[in-house]
mmCIF file of C-alpha atoms in Angstrom:
data_model
loop_
_atom_site.group_PDB
_atom_site.id
_atom_site.type_symbol
_atom_site.label_atom_id
_atom_site.label_comp_id
_atom_site.label_asym_id
_atom_site.label_seq_id
_atom_site.Cartn_x
_atom_site.Cartn_y
_atom_site.Cartn_z
ATOM 1 C CA MET A 13 -2.631 20.816 -8.877
ATOM 2 C CA ARG A 14 -0.858 18.150 -10.940
ATOM 3 C CA ILE A 15 -2.113 14.650 -10.078
ATOM 4 C CA ALA A 16 -0.729 11.285 -11.206
ATOM 5 C CA ILE A 17 -3.051 8.297 -10.844
ATOM 6 C CA ASP A 18 -2.065 4.648 -10.975
ATOM 7 C CA MET A 19 -4.031 2.395 -13.292
ATOM 8 C CA ASP A 20 -4.279 -1.162 -11.896
ATOM 9 C CA GLU A 21 -6.441 -1.445 -8.772
ATOM 10 C CA VAL A 22 -6.988 2.324 -8.767
ATOM 11 C CA LEU A 23 -8.718 2.948 -12.116
ATOM 12 C CA ALA A 24 -8.870 -0.612 -13.498
ATOM 13 C CA ASP A 25 -10.186 -3.386 -11.250
ATOM 14 C CA ALA A 26 -7.201 -5.694 -11.723
ATOM 15 C CA HIS A 27 -7.925 -7.423 -8.414
ATOM 16 C CA ALA A 28 -11.343 -8.647 -9.614
ATOM 17 C CA GLY A 29 -9.748 -9.734 -12.896
ATOM 18 C CA GLN A 30 -7.046 -11.714 -11.111
ATOM 19 C CA ARG A 31 -9.633 -13.303 -8.826
ATOM 20 C CA ARG A 32 -11.473 -14.535 -11.930
ATOM 21 C CA LEU A 33 -8.250 -16.071 -13.273
ATOM 22 C CA TYR A 34 -7.536 -17.825 -9.985
ATOM 23 C CA ARG A 35 -11.164 -18.956 -9.611
ATOM 24 C CA ASP A 36 -11.004 -20.491 -13.106
ATOM 25 C CA LEU A 37 -7.952 -22.445 -11.917
ATOM 26 C CA GLY A 38 -9.778 -23.639 -8.780
ATOM 27 C CA PHE A 39 -8.496 -21.178 -6.163
ATOM 28 C CA ASP A 40 -11.173 -18.971 -4.596
ATOM 29 C CA PRO A 41 -10.094 -17.327 -1.325
ATOM 30 C CA THR A 42 -12.354 -15.035 0.678
ATOM 31 C CA ASP A 43 -11.704 -11.325 1.133
ATOM 32 C CA GLU A 44 -10.727 -12.093 4.722
ATOM 33 C CA ASP A 45 -8.087 -14.557 3.461
ATOM 34 C CA LEU A 46 -6.592 -11.808 1.287
ATOM 35 C CA ARG A 47 -6.521 -8.898 3.733
ATOM 36 C CA GLY A 48 -3.010 -7.492 3.801
ATOM 37 C CA CYS A 49 -1.524 -9.778 1.128
ATOM 38 C CA GLU A 50 -1.364 -10.349 -2.606
ATOM 39 C CA LEU A 51 -3.375 -13.117 -4.288
ATOM 40 C CA ARG A 52 -0.210 -14.721 -5.664
ATOM 41 C CA ASP A 53 1.191 -15.043 -2.141
ATOM 42 C CA LYS A 54 -1.815 -17.104 -0.999
ATOM 43 C CA ALA A 55 -2.248 -19.233 -4.124
ATOM 44 C CA PRO A 56 -0.543 -22.573 -4.758
ATOM 45 C CA ALA A 57 2.766 -21.941 -6.568
ATOM 46 C CA GLU A 58 1.726 -23.656 -9.818
ATOM 47 C CA MET A 59 -1.440 -21.532 -10.021
ATOM 48 C CA ALA A 60 0.476 -18.337 -9.286
ATOM 49 C CA ALA A 61 2.931 -19.238 -12.069
ATOM 50 C CA GLU A 62 0.077 -19.845 -14.525
ATOM 51 C CA VAL A 63 -1.596 -16.541 -13.664
ATOM 52 C CA GLU A 64 1.752 -14.754 -14.009
ATOM 53 C CA ARG A 65 2.187 -16.346 -17.461
ATOM 54 C CA ARG A 66 -1.242 -15.052 -18.491
ATOM 55 C CA LEU A 67 -0.478 -11.571 -17.161
ATOM 56 C CA HIS A 68 2.677 -11.469 -19.285
ATOM 57 C CA THR A 69 0.640 -11.962 -22.483
ATOM 58 C CA GLY A 70 -0.921 -8.559 -21.810
ATOM 59 C CA LEU A 71 -4.436 -9.647 -22.840
ATOM 60 C CA PHE A 72 -5.569 -9.749 -19.207
ATOM 61 C CA PHE A 73 -5.365 -5.950 -19.038
ATOM 62 C CA ALA A 74 -7.790 -5.451 -21.949
ATOM 63 C CA ASP A 75 -10.909 -6.772 -20.229
ATOM 64 C CA LEU A 76 -10.873 -5.242 -16.762
ATOM 65 C CA ASP A 77 -13.801 -3.288 -15.389
ATOM 66 C CA PRO A 78 -13.244 0.221 -14.069
ATOM 67 C CA VAL A 79 -13.007 0.564 -10.290
ATOM 68 C CA PRO A 80 -16.399 1.838 -9.053
ATOM 69 C CA GLY A 81 -16.501 5.630 -9.148
ATOM 70 C CA ALA A 82 -13.261 5.982 -11.117
ATOM 71 C CA GLN A 83 -14.822 7.306 -14.314
ATOM 72 C CA ASP A 84 -16.777 10.085 -12.591
ATOM 73 C CA ALA A 85 -13.849 10.950 -10.324
ATOM 74 C CA LEU A 86 -11.400 11.244 -13.217
ATOM 75 C CA ARG A 87 -13.838 13.463 -15.109
ATOM 76 C CA ARG A 88 -14.213 15.745 -12.050
ATOM 77 C CA LEU A 89 -10.472 15.837 -11.389
ATOM 78 C CA ARG A 90 -9.657 16.723 -14.997
ATOM 79 C CA ALA A 91 -12.036 19.694 -14.820
ATOM 80 C CA GLU A 92 -9.995 21.202 -11.965
ATOM 81 C CA HIS A 93 -6.489 19.718 -12.215
ATOM 82 C CA ASP A 94 -3.717 18.590 -14.539
ATOM 83 C CA VAL A 95 -4.173 14.788 -14.469
ATOM 84 C CA PHE A 96 -1.890 11.999 -15.687
ATOM 85 C CA VAL A 97 -2.408 8.250 -15.506
ATOM 86 C CA ALA A 98 0.867 6.572 -14.560
ATOM 87 C CA SER A 99 1.238 2.810 -14.816
ATOM 88 C CA ALA A 100 4.288 0.797 -13.815
ATOM 89 C CA ALA A 101 3.594 -1.257 -16.936
ATOM 90 C CA MET A 102 7.212 -2.301 -17.454
ATOM 91 C CA GLU A 103 6.538 -5.276 -15.172
ATOM 92 C CA TYR A 104 4.264 -6.535 -17.989
ATOM 93 C CA PRO A 105 5.503 -4.825 -21.192
ATOM 94 C CA ALA A 106 2.973 -6.630 -23.393
ATOM 95 C CA SER A 107 0.228 -4.883 -21.422
ATOM 96 C CA CYS A 108 0.954 -1.415 -22.830
ATOM 97 C CA VAL A 109 -1.089 -1.649 -26.031
ATOM 98 C CA HIS A 110 -3.989 -3.200 -24.088
ATOM 99 C CA LYS A 111 -3.828 -0.488 -21.425
ATOM 100 C CA VAL A 112 -4.009 2.214 -24.089
ATOM 101 C CA ALA A 113 -7.062 0.509 -25.626
ATOM 102 C CA TRP A 114 -8.607 0.111 -22.164
ATOM 103 C CA MET A 115 -8.186 3.830 -21.444
ATOM 104 C CA GLU A 116 -9.680 4.735 -24.830
ATOM 105 C CA ARG A 117 -12.689 2.481 -24.161
ATOM 106 C CA HIS A 118 -13.412 3.463 -20.546
ATOM 107 C CA PHE A 119 -12.088 7.053 -20.516
ATOM 108 C CA PRO A 120 -12.629 8.182 -24.132
ATOM 109 C CA ASP A 121 -12.098 11.872 -23.329
ATOM 110 C CA PHE A 122 -8.801 11.300 -21.528
ATOM 111 C CA PRO A 123 -5.837 12.480 -23.637
ATOM 112 C CA ILE A 124 -3.565 9.530 -24.374
ATOM 113 C CA SER A 125 -0.647 11.979 -24.268
ATOM 114 C CA ASN A 126 -1.264 12.079 -20.486
ATOM 115 C CA LEU A 127 -0.806 8.311 -20.140
ATOM 116 C CA VAL A 128 2.631 7.447 -18.726
ATOM 117 C CA PHE A 129 4.211 3.976 -18.729
ATOM 118 C CA CYS A 130 7.201 3.664 -16.450
ATOM 119 C CA GLY A 131 8.975 1.328 -14.100
ATOM 120 C CA ASP A 132 9.936 3.747 -11.343
ATOM 121 C CA LYS A 133 7.289 6.297 -10.385
ATOM 122 C CA SER A 134 9.824 8.520 -8.639
ATOM 123 C CA ILE A 135 10.430 10.023 -12.109
ATOM 124 C CA LEU A 136 6.957 11.558 -12.081
ATOM 125 C CA ARG A 137 6.656 15.269 -11.495
ATOM 126 C CA ALA A 138 3.316 15.746 -9.771
ATOM 127 C CA ASP A 139 1.963 17.196 -6.569
ATOM 128 C CA VAL A 140 0.061 14.019 -5.702
ATOM 129 C CA LEU A 141 0.385 10.364 -6.703
ATOM 130 C CA ILE A 142 -2.660 8.168 -6.063
ATOM 131 C CA ASP A 143 -1.498 4.549 -5.971
ATOM 132 C CA ASP A 144 -2.399 1.277 -4.246
ATOM 133 C CA HIS A 145 1.258 0.396 -3.540
ATOM 134 C CA ALA A 146 3.080 2.612 -1.027
ATOM 135 C CA HIS A 147 6.492 1.560 -2.396
ATOM 136 C CA HIS A 148 5.751 3.763 -5.423
ATOM 137 C CA PHE A 149 5.929 6.788 -3.107
ATOM 138 C CA GLU A 150 9.618 6.122 -2.350
ATOM 139 C CA GLY A 151 11.602 8.860 -4.047
ATOM 140 C CA PHE A 152 8.435 10.553 -5.306
ATOM 141 C CA ALA A 153 8.787 14.282 -4.597
ATOM 142 C CA GLY A 154 5.063 14.946 -4.136
ATOM 143 C CA LYS A 155 2.486 13.603 -1.709
ATOM 144 C CA GLY A 156 1.535 9.923 -1.857
ATOM 145 C CA LEU A 157 -2.152 9.103 -1.423
ATOM 146 C CA LEU A 158 -2.624 5.370 -0.837
ATOM 147 C CA PHE A 159 -5.718 4.001 -2.585
ATOM 148 C CA SER A 160 -7.225 1.356 -0.314
ATOM 149 C CA ALA A 161 -7.119 -2.225 -1.567
ATOM 150 C CA LEU A 162 -7.314 -5.626 0.109
ATOM 151 C CA HIS A 163 -3.576 -6.151 -0.288
ATOM 152 C CA ASN A 164 -2.666 -2.906 1.507
ATOM 153 C CA HIS A 165 -5.141 -3.372 4.354
ATOM 154 C CA GLY A 166 -3.269 -2.781 7.582
ATOM 155 C CA HIS A 167 -0.431 -0.950 5.823
ATOM 156 C CA ASP A 168 0.436 2.074 7.903
ATOM 157 C CA TRP A 169 0.289 5.101 5.606
ATOM 158 C CA PRO A 170 -0.821 8.546 6.778
ATOM 159 C CA ASP A 171 -2.750 9.614 3.673
ATOM 160 C CA ARG A 172 -5.273 7.135 2.349
ATOM 161 C CA LEU A 173 -8.113 7.262 -0.157
ATOM 162 C CA ALA A 174 -10.732 4.651 0.780
ATOM 163 C CA HIS A 175 -12.743 4.987 -2.445
ATOM 164 C CA TRP A 176 -13.271 7.450 -5.274
ATOM 165 C CA ASP A 177 -16.222 9.159 -3.555
ATOM 166 C CA ASP A 178 -13.732 10.701 -1.109
ATOM 167 C CA CYS A 179 -11.206 12.007 -3.637
ATOM 168 C CA ASP A 180 -12.373 15.623 -3.752
ATOM 169 C CA VAL A 181 -12.325 15.938 0.049
ATOM 170 C CA ARG A 182 -8.964 14.159 0.440
ATOM 171 C CA LEU A 183 -7.300 16.237 -2.283
ATOM 172 C CA GLY A 184 -8.734 19.387 -0.734
ATOM 173 C CA GLU A 185 -7.171 18.414 2.597
ATOM 174 C CA ILE A 186 -3.821 17.767 0.936
ATOM 175 C CA SER A 187 -3.781 21.068 -0.947
ATOM 176 C CA ALA A 188 -4.848 23.131 2.098
#
């Protein structure tokens, strides 16, 4: 099976990184406050603008931690499947070099030739796309598997991956 996996909030814990940025600016909402919405939508406008400015430098993407279980899951998936990491990095073009370095640091055995930067994920040719944003499944010819995140809590999507521990079972169900 050919699998495409999103980077931010699926492999890289961008949510925790953004929470640190907002906390440094004095905004520290609870998980309950953020269920079903993006941090920037809850933050004061001037803070959201400052965080957005920092994201556009690209440096933010260099220091993220991996999502728990992502490293082991990617290693297992690569042993059985054709795996690509697909990031809609065009929203933050300066992030690309930092995302490559991040992949090399946290997934040193992952072939960089299988790292895809795009704007529209419908261009991907894969059987499954694992992503935390359901809008990336629009126009995608394969099956969309929504990776659970605070911002997509309550989003009605039939195929969901709650955490990386479930990926083998969920992919087995999809391929059956």
